[in-house]
Amino acid sequence: MKVSGRVERMKESATLAVAARAAAMRKDGIDVVSFGTGEPDFDTPANIKDAAARALAAGMTKYVATPGTPEAREAIASKLRRENGIDCTAAHVAITAGAKHALYLALQALVDPGDEVVLPTPAWVSYRPLIELAGGRCVEVPGAMEHGFKVTPAQLEAAIGPRTVAVILNSPSNPSGIAYSEAEMRALCEVIARHPQVTVVSDEIYEKLTYPELSPGLRHFSPGSIPALAGRTVTLNGMSKAFAMTGWRIGYVCAPADGGRFLQELVKLQAQMTNNIPSFFMPAIVEALSDRSAPQVESMRRAFAGRARVVAELLAGIPRMSTVAPTGAFYAFPSIAACSGLRTPAGRSITDGHSYAEALLAEAHVAVVPGGDFGECAADHVRITFACDESQLREGLARIARFTAALA
Ligand SMILES: Cc1ncc(COP(=O)(O)O)c(C=O)c1O
């Protein structure tokens, strides 16, 4: 049967592919340590589950407005005003099927064929395919590992041209686990402010997973709070990561531009695609964003911060690997460039992150994601997700250390 060129050209998600292979090996009885998917190992807090269960039992099973109920949209707008300093109302917010769908809708609403979207890399695997699906050209700006995987204002300035319609910013970052400081983010935003045709797409899905205990003074900063950019920032966020709600598929997009006109256009597309996300999730969103959930979110954050410290310490002790210590999200992104040209005891040759990850899974039964899909600059890296308990973390990293040491 025919497949459209548009879809055929699209890459499959590298992270989901690794998870599928690890799951298949587990099914065959192999003890695999999975550092693949970016998914918290915690369960959703009980008060959030109860809110959805109550709404379901009460018969909240019908369509609601495409972008969500007024109560849920207001809960999000109020959180964005209070915590992020973004001047917005419920009318500027749409609730989507995950932040991934929010990104899809935002790019479809923003990008025309031939437009350019600037993407600091290493960056999450879905940005490039979704930019290209919208007909855009992805302009990568590599954040050097020596510079903490961060792009500089000068690099950003050089990448913005007359065809640039958007810059995607993602802090804390998947896959590098780094977070820009407020000063660094403001410096990038100053560059963007000088180009009035450019929209900021700020993916803040990991905002609550920021670790000042590992980087004193670090706190999340939202570009949409800068007055010069407020009218041209699209903020993406969701419940998946900080609230341990990946399977629920709840994301949101906030765009105060032109009194909400951009948002209305985006919702037009959403209405033709998915319409509202499950209606009985709406009270769960209100519950998640209430003070009642804050202690549990904080306790998960602290656990991730502890694991970030463990990963950084253990990776630092592995010869032939170099990395930047994570200060946000739940990823580390070591370089395995020093392993290139070596062979495993079983005879596999290591040429890049892809061959390293393949051999590691086959011989040491540890699943990591090859770096190449996170950016052209990242082929010699692998991504390690530390969203698992500490004993798994220690076991997986011990296997990685043995595997890497045995290369010759
Ligand atoms: C940077 C980033 N943005 C967005 C998402 C999408 O999250 P979700 O669609 O689960 O809300 C992810 C998930 O891995 C991510 O890492």
Tab-separated table of C-alpha atoms and ligand atoms in Angstrom:
chain	number	residue	atom	x	y	z
A	1	MET	CA	0.000	0.000	0.000
A	2	LYS	CA	1.168	3.532	-0.697
A	3	VAL	CA	2.874	5.488	2.087
A	4	SER	CA	3.187	9.269	1.719
A	5	GLY	CA	6.689	10.575	1.130
A	6	ARG	CA	6.142	12.929	4.041
A	7	VAL	CA	5.736	10.060	6.484
A	8	GLU	CA	8.156	7.708	4.787
A	9	ARG	CA	10.954	10.262	5.108
A	10	MET	CA	10.287	10.664	8.817
A	11	LYS	CA	12.665	8.938	11.231
A	12	GLU	CA	11.225	6.602	13.815
A	13	SER	CA	11.690	7.794	17.398
A	14	ALA	CA	15.112	6.500	18.505
A	15	THR	CA	14.111	6.496	22.145
A	16	LEU	CA	10.963	4.450	21.603
A	17	ALA	CA	12.898	2.040	19.347
A	18	VAL	CA	15.450	1.375	22.110
A	19	ALA	CA	12.665	0.841	24.649
A	20	ALA	CA	10.981	-1.670	22.325
A	21	ARG	CA	14.220	-3.658	21.891
A	22	ALA	CA	14.916	-3.692	25.624
A	23	ALA	CA	11.341	-4.857	26.291
A	24	ALA	CA	11.692	-7.659	23.714
A	25	MET	CA	14.934	-8.854	25.360
A	26	ARG	CA	13.270	-8.782	28.789
A	27	LYS	CA	10.426	-10.877	27.410
A	28	ASP	CA	13.037	-13.440	26.369
A	29	GLY	CA	14.149	-13.601	30.000
A	30	ILE	CA	17.258	-11.410	29.666
A	31	ASP	CA	18.022	-9.171	32.640
A	32	VAL	CA	18.227	-5.812	30.862
A	33	VAL	CA	18.945	-2.562	32.684
A	34	SER	CA	17.036	0.067	30.765
A	35	PHE	CA	18.366	3.622	30.630
A	36	GLY	CA	16.240	4.210	27.531
A	37	THR	CA	12.936	6.053	27.773
A	38	GLY	CA	12.534	9.323	29.604
A	39	GLU	CA	9.881	8.193	32.001
A	40	PRO	CA	9.824	8.585	35.792
A	41	ASP	CA	9.726	5.273	37.671
A	42	PHE	CA	7.313	6.785	40.222
A	43	ASP	CA	3.549	6.273	40.145
A	44	THR	CA	1.245	9.266	39.655
A	45	PRO	CA	0.433	10.825	43.062
A	46	ALA	CA	-2.755	9.288	44.506
A	47	ASN	CA	-4.658	12.587	44.866
A	48	ILE	CA	-4.316	13.191	41.114
A	49	LYS	CA	-5.494	9.675	40.257
A	50	ASP	CA	-8.421	10.058	42.666
A	51	ALA	CA	-9.510	13.316	41.017
A	52	ALA	CA	-9.721	11.588	37.619
A	53	ALA	CA	-11.445	8.533	39.090
A	54	ARG	CA	-14.041	10.703	40.824
A	55	ALA	CA	-14.745	12.631	37.620
A	56	LEU	CA	-15.101	9.393	35.677
A	57	ALA	CA	-17.441	7.911	38.284
A	58	ALA	CA	-19.486	11.119	38.230
A	59	GLY	CA	-20.030	10.689	34.485
A	60	MET	CA	-17.610	13.255	33.109
A	61	THR	CA	-17.395	11.254	29.906
A	62	LYS	CA	-18.585	13.645	27.199
A	63	TYR	CA	-16.810	16.020	24.856
A	64	VAL	CA	-15.644	19.249	26.425
A	65	ALA	CA	-14.284	22.339	24.635
A	66	THR	CA	-11.352	21.443	22.354
A	67	PRO	CA	-8.651	23.278	24.375
A	68	GLY	CA	-10.027	21.996	27.716
A	69	THR	CA	-12.480	23.072	30.398
A	70	PRO	CA	-12.376	26.685	31.649
A	71	GLU	CA	-11.349	25.411	35.116
A	72	ALA	CA	-8.374	23.388	33.866
A	73	ARG	CA	-7.220	26.147	31.504
A	74	GLU	CA	-7.487	28.694	34.322
A	75	ALA	CA	-5.493	26.411	36.665
A	76	ILE	CA	-2.712	26.328	34.046
A	77	ALA	CA	-2.865	30.068	33.324
A	78	SER	CA	-2.752	30.797	37.037
A	79	LYS	CA	0.302	28.510	37.472
A	80	LEU	CA	2.039	30.247	34.542
A	81	ARG	CA	1.359	33.691	36.015
A	82	ARG	CA	2.379	32.683	39.555
A	83	GLU	CA	5.389	30.441	38.946
A	84	ASN	CA	6.666	31.575	35.555
A	85	GLY	CA	5.830	35.274	35.442
A	86	ILE	CA	3.954	34.839	32.151
A	87	ASP	CA	1.181	37.374	31.689
A	88	CYS	CA	-1.626	35.180	30.355
A	89	THR	CA	-5.245	34.122	30.828
A	90	ALA	CA	-7.143	30.873	30.307
A	91	ALA	CA	-7.931	32.088	26.774
A	92	HIS	CA	-4.216	31.793	25.899
A	93	VAL	CA	-3.945	28.133	26.959
A	94	ALA	CA	-4.807	24.902	25.136
A	95	ILE	CA	-4.536	21.472	26.738
A	96	THR	CA	-3.112	18.888	24.360
A	97	ALA	CA	-2.350	15.168	24.097
A	98	GLY	CA	1.080	15.528	25.703
A	99	ALA	CA	3.678	18.248	25.213
A	100	LYS	CA	4.629	16.397	22.036
A	101	HIS	CA	1.255	17.213	20.524
A	102	ALA	CA	1.549	20.789	21.794
A	103	LEU	CA	4.838	21.044	19.872
A	104	TYR	CA	3.274	19.525	16.760
A	105	LEU	CA	0.372	21.978	16.837
A	106	ALA	CA	2.636	24.954	17.526
A	107	LEU	CA	4.955	24.110	14.622
A	108	GLN	CA	2.062	23.463	12.237
A	109	ALA	CA	0.574	26.808	13.217
A	110	LEU	CA	3.908	28.647	12.875
A	111	VAL	CA	5.909	27.202	10.032
A	112	ASP	CA	5.395	27.500	6.265
A	113	PRO	CA	7.416	25.525	3.712
A	114	GLY	CA	10.887	27.037	3.406
A	115	ASP	CA	10.812	28.708	6.820
A	116	GLU	CA	13.760	28.065	9.105
A	117	VAL	CA	13.616	26.983	12.730
A	118	VAL	CA	16.771	27.351	14.802
A	119	LEU	CA	17.467	24.455	17.137
A	120	PRO	CA	20.239	24.437	19.746
A	121	THR	CA	21.606	20.911	19.932
A	122	PRO	CA	21.937	18.296	21.335
A	123	ALA	CA	18.137	18.383	21.356
A	124	TRP	CA	15.202	16.056	21.896
A	125	VAL	CA	14.634	13.649	18.984
A	126	SER	CA	11.172	14.926	17.996
A	127	TYR	CA	12.033	18.544	17.185
A	128	ARG	CA	13.666	17.994	13.796
A	129	PRO	CA	11.051	15.552	12.382
A	130	LEU	CA	8.186	17.815	13.471
A	131	ILE	CA	9.885	20.933	12.038
A	132	GLU	CA	10.400	19.082	8.752
A	133	LEU	CA	6.844	17.712	8.726
A	134	ALA	CA	5.663	21.316	8.816
A	135	GLY	CA	7.835	21.988	5.738
A	136	GLY	CA	10.462	23.893	7.707
A	137	ARG	CA	14.234	23.660	7.603
A	138	CYS	CA	15.941	22.802	10.872
A	139	VAL	CA	19.053	24.903	11.501
A	140	GLU	CA	21.108	23.202	14.186
A	141	VAL	CA	23.324	25.220	16.507
A	142	PRO	CA	25.694	22.878	18.338
A	143	GLY	CA	26.229	23.441	22.038
A	144	ALA	CA	29.778	22.182	22.609
A	145	MET	CA	30.358	19.754	25.473
A	146	GLU	CA	33.299	21.969	26.523
A	147	HIS	CA	30.748	24.771	26.917
A	148	GLY	CA	28.405	22.613	28.997
A	149	PHE	CA	26.293	21.744	25.923
A	150	LYS	CA	25.062	25.346	25.916
A	151	VAL	CA	24.898	27.593	22.872
A	152	THR	CA	26.283	31.106	23.132
A	153	PRO	CA	24.482	34.323	22.171
A	154	ALA	CA	27.016	34.805	19.333
A	155	GLN	CA	26.221	31.344	17.933
A	156	LEU	CA	22.497	32.056	18.112
A	157	GLU	CA	22.917	35.441	16.433
A	158	ALA	CA	24.858	33.829	13.586
A	159	ALA	CA	22.161	31.180	13.055
A	160	ILE	CA	19.226	33.585	12.775
A	161	GLY	CA	18.594	34.738	9.223
A	162	PRO	CA	15.821	36.401	7.207
A	163	ARG	CA	13.927	33.095	6.866
A	164	THR	CA	14.037	32.260	10.581
A	165	VAL	CA	10.550	32.093	12.073
A	166	ALA	CA	11.315	30.415	15.385
A	167	VAL	CA	13.993	29.398	17.859
A	168	ILE	CA	13.325	26.365	20.037
A	169	LEU	CA	14.694	26.591	23.570
A	170	ASN	CA	14.563	23.647	25.965
A	171	SER	CA	15.847	24.050	29.500
A	172	PRO	CA	16.378	21.827	31.415
A	173	SER	CA	17.356	19.855	28.376
A	174	ASN	CA	16.729	16.432	26.984
A	175	PRO	CA	19.209	14.785	26.244
A	176	SER	CA	22.038	16.680	27.957
A	177	GLY	CA	20.525	17.165	31.423
A	178	ILE	CA	21.856	20.712	31.557
A	179	ALA	CA	19.866	23.786	32.550
A	180	TYR	CA	20.578	27.349	31.453
A	181	SER	CA	20.902	29.871	34.274
A	182	GLU	CA	18.589	32.872	34.245
A	183	ALA	CA	21.458	35.087	33.030
A	184	GLU	CA	22.337	32.689	30.206
A	185	MET	CA	18.694	32.422	29.139
A	186	ARG	CA	18.248	36.201	29.246
A	187	ALA	CA	21.353	36.624	27.073
A	188	LEU	CA	19.893	34.270	24.427
A	189	CYS	CA	16.540	36.051	24.637
A	190	GLU	CA	18.231	39.432	24.089
A	191	VAL	CA	19.509	38.117	20.775
A	192	ILE	CA	16.044	36.906	19.775
A	193	ALA	CA	14.454	40.191	20.859
A	194	ARG	CA	16.550	41.949	18.193
A	195	HIS	CA	14.794	39.900	15.464
A	196	PRO	CA	11.120	40.837	15.511
A	197	GLN	CA	10.067	38.114	13.028
A	198	VAL	CA	11.243	35.320	15.363
A	199	THR	CA	8.980	33.428	17.758
A	200	VAL	CA	10.428	31.652	20.797
A	201	VAL	CA	9.161	28.123	21.298
A	202	SER	CA	10.109	27.382	24.897
A	203	ASP	CA	9.771	23.738	25.886
A	204	GLU	CA	9.635	23.774	29.693
A	205	ILE	CA	8.549	20.189	30.303
A	206	TYR	CA	11.442	19.656	32.766
A	207	GLU	CA	11.094	23.005	34.585
A	208	LYS	CA	10.326	21.405	37.941
A	209	LEU	CA	13.273	19.035	37.616
A	210	THR	CA	16.004	21.602	38.286
A	211	TYR	CA	18.666	20.877	40.902
A	212	PRO	CA	20.020	23.923	42.738
A	213	GLU	CA	21.588	21.478	45.221
A	214	LEU	CA	23.979	20.540	42.381
A	215	SER	CA	24.355	24.012	40.895
A	216	PRO	CA	23.865	26.641	43.604
A	217	GLY	CA	21.416	29.397	42.713
A	218	LEU	CA	20.021	27.580	39.681
A	219	ARG	CA	16.340	28.188	39.096
A	220	HIS	CA	14.068	27.794	36.129
A	221	PHE	CA	13.498	30.872	34.005
A	222	SER	CA	10.756	31.329	31.380
A	223	PRO	CA	11.489	33.409	28.249
A	224	GLY	CA	7.762	34.269	28.093
A	225	SER	CA	8.208	36.405	31.221
A	226	ILE	CA	10.442	38.877	29.356
A	227	PRO	CA	8.233	41.808	28.276
A	228	ALA	CA	9.970	42.182	24.898
A	229	LEU	CA	9.206	38.542	24.076
A	230	ALA	CA	5.892	38.042	25.870
A	231	GLY	CA	3.877	38.599	22.689
A	232	ARG	CA	5.936	36.173	20.640
A	233	THR	CA	6.710	33.281	22.941
A	234	VAL	CA	4.930	29.948	22.780
A	235	THR	CA	5.438	28.101	26.058
A	236	LEU	CA	5.084	24.314	26.047
A	237	ASN	CA	4.743	22.213	29.153
A	238	GLY	CA	2.821	19.242	30.527
A	239	MET	CA	2.253	16.808	33.332
A	240	SER	CA	4.334	13.851	32.069
A	241	LYS	CA	7.659	14.321	33.783
A	242	ALA	CA	7.361	16.252	37.049
A	243	PHE	CA	4.029	14.659	37.993
A	244	ALA	CA	4.931	11.126	36.808
A	245	MET	CA	2.020	11.113	34.357
A	246	THR	CA	3.609	10.031	31.054
A	247	GLY	CA	0.820	7.598	30.157
A	248	TRP	CA	-1.962	10.099	30.702
A	249	ARG	CA	-0.840	12.213	27.732
A	250	ILE	CA	-1.455	15.682	29.131
A	251	GLY	CA	0.445	18.661	27.769
A	252	TYR	CA	-0.335	22.279	27.222
A	253	VAL	CA	0.608	25.280	25.153
A	254	CYS	CA	0.379	28.919	26.168
A	255	ALA	CA	0.511	31.684	23.564
A	256	PRO	CA	-0.647	35.143	24.644
A	257	ALA	CA	0.267	36.607	21.202
A	258	ASP	CA	-2.202	39.027	19.585
A	259	GLY	CA	-4.773	38.637	22.332
A	260	GLY	CA	-4.884	34.882	21.775
A	261	ARG	CA	-5.286	34.903	17.985
A	262	PHE	CA	-2.345	32.513	17.436
A	263	LEU	CA	-3.826	30.191	20.055
A	264	GLN	CA	-7.205	30.255	18.311
A	265	GLU	CA	-5.576	29.255	15.018
A	266	LEU	CA	-3.734	26.431	16.759
A	267	VAL	CA	-6.987	25.232	18.367
A	268	LYS	CA	-8.615	25.216	14.926
A	269	LEU	CA	-6.114	22.525	13.942
A	270	GLN	CA	-6.515	20.725	17.275
A	271	ALA	CA	-10.294	20.622	16.741
A	272	GLN	CA	-9.811	18.914	13.372
A	273	MET	CA	-7.319	16.391	14.784
A	274	THR	CA	-8.016	15.185	18.285
A	275	ASN	CA	-10.474	17.578	19.850
A	276	ASN	CA	-10.234	17.585	23.658
A	277	ILE	CA	-8.080	15.153	25.634
A	278	PRO	CA	-10.156	12.866	27.939
A	279	SER	CA	-12.628	15.086	29.726
A	280	PHE	CA	-12.291	13.312	33.100
A	281	PHE	CA	-8.602	14.305	33.159
A	282	MET	CA	-9.579	17.955	33.481
A	283	PRO	CA	-10.169	17.856	37.287
A	284	ALA	CA	-6.918	15.853	37.590
A	285	ILE	CA	-5.049	18.764	35.976
A	286	VAL	CA	-6.562	21.177	38.497
A	287	GLU	CA	-5.580	18.791	41.304
A	288	ALA	CA	-2.035	18.303	39.984
A	289	LEU	CA	-1.438	22.050	39.895
A	290	SER	CA	-2.871	22.599	43.371
A	291	ASP	CA	-0.781	22.914	46.534
A	292	ARG	CA	-1.899	19.402	47.509
A	293	SER	CA	0.452	17.848	44.932
A	294	ALA	CA	3.460	20.060	45.640
A	295	PRO	CA	5.038	17.910	48.419
A	296	GLN	CA	5.002	14.789	46.245
A	297	VAL	CA	6.382	16.627	43.230
A	298	GLU	CA	9.153	17.992	45.456
A	299	SER	CA	9.964	14.571	46.876
A	300	MET	CA	10.318	13.115	43.354
A	301	ARG	CA	12.487	16.100	42.379
A	302	ARG	CA	14.758	15.458	45.359
A	303	ALA	CA	15.070	11.795	44.412
A	304	PHE	CA	16.087	12.761	40.856
A	305	ALA	CA	18.615	15.270	42.192
A	306	GLY	CA	20.156	12.504	44.318
A	307	ARG	CA	20.363	10.210	41.308
A	308	ALA	CA	21.884	12.988	39.185
A	309	ARG	CA	24.662	13.238	41.767
A	310	VAL	CA	25.230	9.452	41.738
A	311	VAL	CA	25.331	9.300	37.925
A	312	ALA	CA	27.781	12.199	37.700
A	313	GLU	CA	30.081	10.585	40.296
A	314	LEU	CA	29.990	7.144	38.688
A	315	LEU	CA	30.433	8.431	35.124
A	316	ALA	CA	33.399	10.524	36.220
A	317	GLY	CA	35.102	7.286	37.304
A	318	ILE	CA	34.665	5.521	33.951
A	319	PRO	CA	37.733	5.839	31.724
A	320	ARG	CA	37.065	6.593	28.027
A	321	MET	CA	33.873	8.444	28.896
A	322	SER	CA	33.565	12.161	29.460
A	323	THR	CA	30.490	14.101	30.370
A	324	VAL	CA	28.903	17.222	31.791
A	325	ALA	CA	27.312	16.694	35.206
A	326	PRO	CA	23.518	16.989	34.896
A	327	THR	CA	21.767	19.802	36.743
A	328	GLY	CA	18.236	19.190	35.466
A	329	ALA	CA	15.832	16.660	33.898
A	330	PHE	CA	16.900	13.007	34.284
A	331	TYR	CA	19.535	12.520	31.621
A	332	ALA	CA	23.295	12.359	31.251
A	333	PHE	CA	24.880	12.542	27.824
A	334	PRO	CA	28.442	11.200	27.949
A	335	SER	CA	30.809	11.218	25.000
A	336	ILE	CA	32.216	7.838	24.020
A	337	ALA	CA	34.538	9.371	21.384
A	338	ALA	CA	37.534	7.800	23.158
A	339	CYS	CA	36.049	4.326	22.464
A	340	SER	CA	35.989	4.880	18.714
A	341	GLY	CA	38.166	2.443	16.797
A	342	LEU	CA	38.133	-0.150	19.606
A	343	ARG	CA	36.504	-3.603	19.629
A	344	THR	CA	34.407	-5.480	22.142
A	345	PRO	CA	35.519	-8.888	23.439
A	346	ALA	CA	32.879	-10.438	21.101
A	347	GLY	CA	34.453	-8.626	18.131
A	348	ARG	CA	31.999	-5.784	17.533
A	349	SER	CA	33.724	-2.626	16.429
A	350	ILE	CA	32.856	0.713	17.990
A	351	THR	CA	32.702	3.600	15.558
A	352	ASP	CA	30.169	5.961	17.160
A	353	GLY	CA	27.390	6.197	19.739
A	354	HIS	CA	25.157	3.979	17.644
A	355	SER	CA	27.574	1.045	17.443
A	356	TYR	CA	28.472	1.553	21.122
A	357	ALA	CA	24.787	1.385	22.155
A	358	GLU	CA	24.140	-1.686	19.974
A	359	ALA	CA	27.127	-3.544	21.401
A	360	LEU	CA	26.348	-2.477	24.967
A	361	LEU	CA	22.808	-3.826	24.709
A	362	ALA	CA	23.889	-7.074	23.064
A	363	GLU	CA	26.858	-7.825	25.336
A	364	ALA	CA	26.232	-6.031	28.643
A	365	HIS	CA	22.427	-5.876	28.523
A	366	VAL	CA	22.175	-2.165	29.199
A	367	ALA	CA	19.895	-0.031	27.020
A	368	VAL	CA	21.057	3.516	26.268
A	369	VAL	CA	20.003	5.772	23.379
A	370	PRO	CA	22.555	6.555	20.639
A	371	GLY	CA	23.345	10.268	20.436
A	372	GLY	CA	23.091	10.778	16.650
A	373	ASP	CA	19.355	11.461	16.604
A	374	PHE	CA	19.814	14.281	19.122
A	375	GLY	CA	21.845	16.331	16.660
A	376	GLU	CA	24.619	16.257	14.102
A	377	CYS	CA	27.132	17.184	16.824
A	378	ALA	CA	26.099	14.281	19.037
A	379	ALA	CA	27.017	11.142	17.062
A	380	ASP	CA	29.738	10.199	19.560
A	381	HIS	CA	27.445	10.406	22.573
A	382	VAL	CA	24.904	8.157	24.239
A	383	ARG	CA	22.016	9.194	26.453
A	384	ILE	CA	21.580	7.652	29.876
A	385	THR	CA	18.208	8.166	31.579
A	386	PHE	CA	18.363	8.057	35.363
A	387	ALA	CA	14.629	7.726	35.945
A	388	CYS	CA	15.113	4.389	37.675
A	389	ASP	CA	15.908	3.398	41.247
A	390	GLU	CA	19.415	3.795	42.587
A	391	SER	CA	20.241	0.076	42.688
A	392	GLN	CA	19.404	-0.271	38.963
A	393	LEU	CA	21.404	2.843	38.318
A	394	ARG	CA	24.458	1.494	40.102
A	395	GLU	CA	24.114	-1.935	38.436
A	396	GLY	CA	23.736	-0.431	34.942
A	397	LEU	CA	26.673	1.931	35.384
A	398	ALA	CA	28.846	-0.897	36.757
A	399	ARG	CA	28.048	-2.892	33.609
A	400	ILE	CA	28.859	0.129	31.430
A	401	ALA	CA	32.172	0.564	33.272
A	402	ARG	CA	33.116	-3.103	32.754
A	403	PHE	CA	32.018	-3.065	29.106
A	404	THR	CA	33.940	0.119	28.346
A	405	ALA	CA	37.076	-1.047	30.159
A	406	ALA	CA	37.058	-4.327	28.197
A	407	LEU	CA	37.224	-2.581	24.801
A	408	ALA	CA	40.560	-3.044	23.093
B	1	LIG	C1	12.140	17.931	25.774
B	1	LIG	C2	10.857	17.194	25.723
B	1	LIG	N1	9.767	17.842	25.326
B	1	LIG	C3	8.566	17.246	25.272
B	1	LIG	C4	8.430	15.902	25.584
B	1	LIG	C5	7.074	15.282	25.436
B	1	LIG	O1	6.460	14.982	26.604
B	1	LIG	P1	4.951	14.472	26.624
B	1	LIG	O2	4.468	14.377	25.215
B	1	LIG	O3	4.976	13.159	27.316
B	1	LIG	O4	4.193	15.502	27.384
B	1	LIG	C6	9.538	15.162	25.984
B	1	LIG	C7	9.423	13.727	26.290
B	1	LIG	O5	10.344	12.982	26.284
B	1	LIG	C8	10.780	15.837	26.061
B	1	LIG	O6	11.882	15.194	26.473
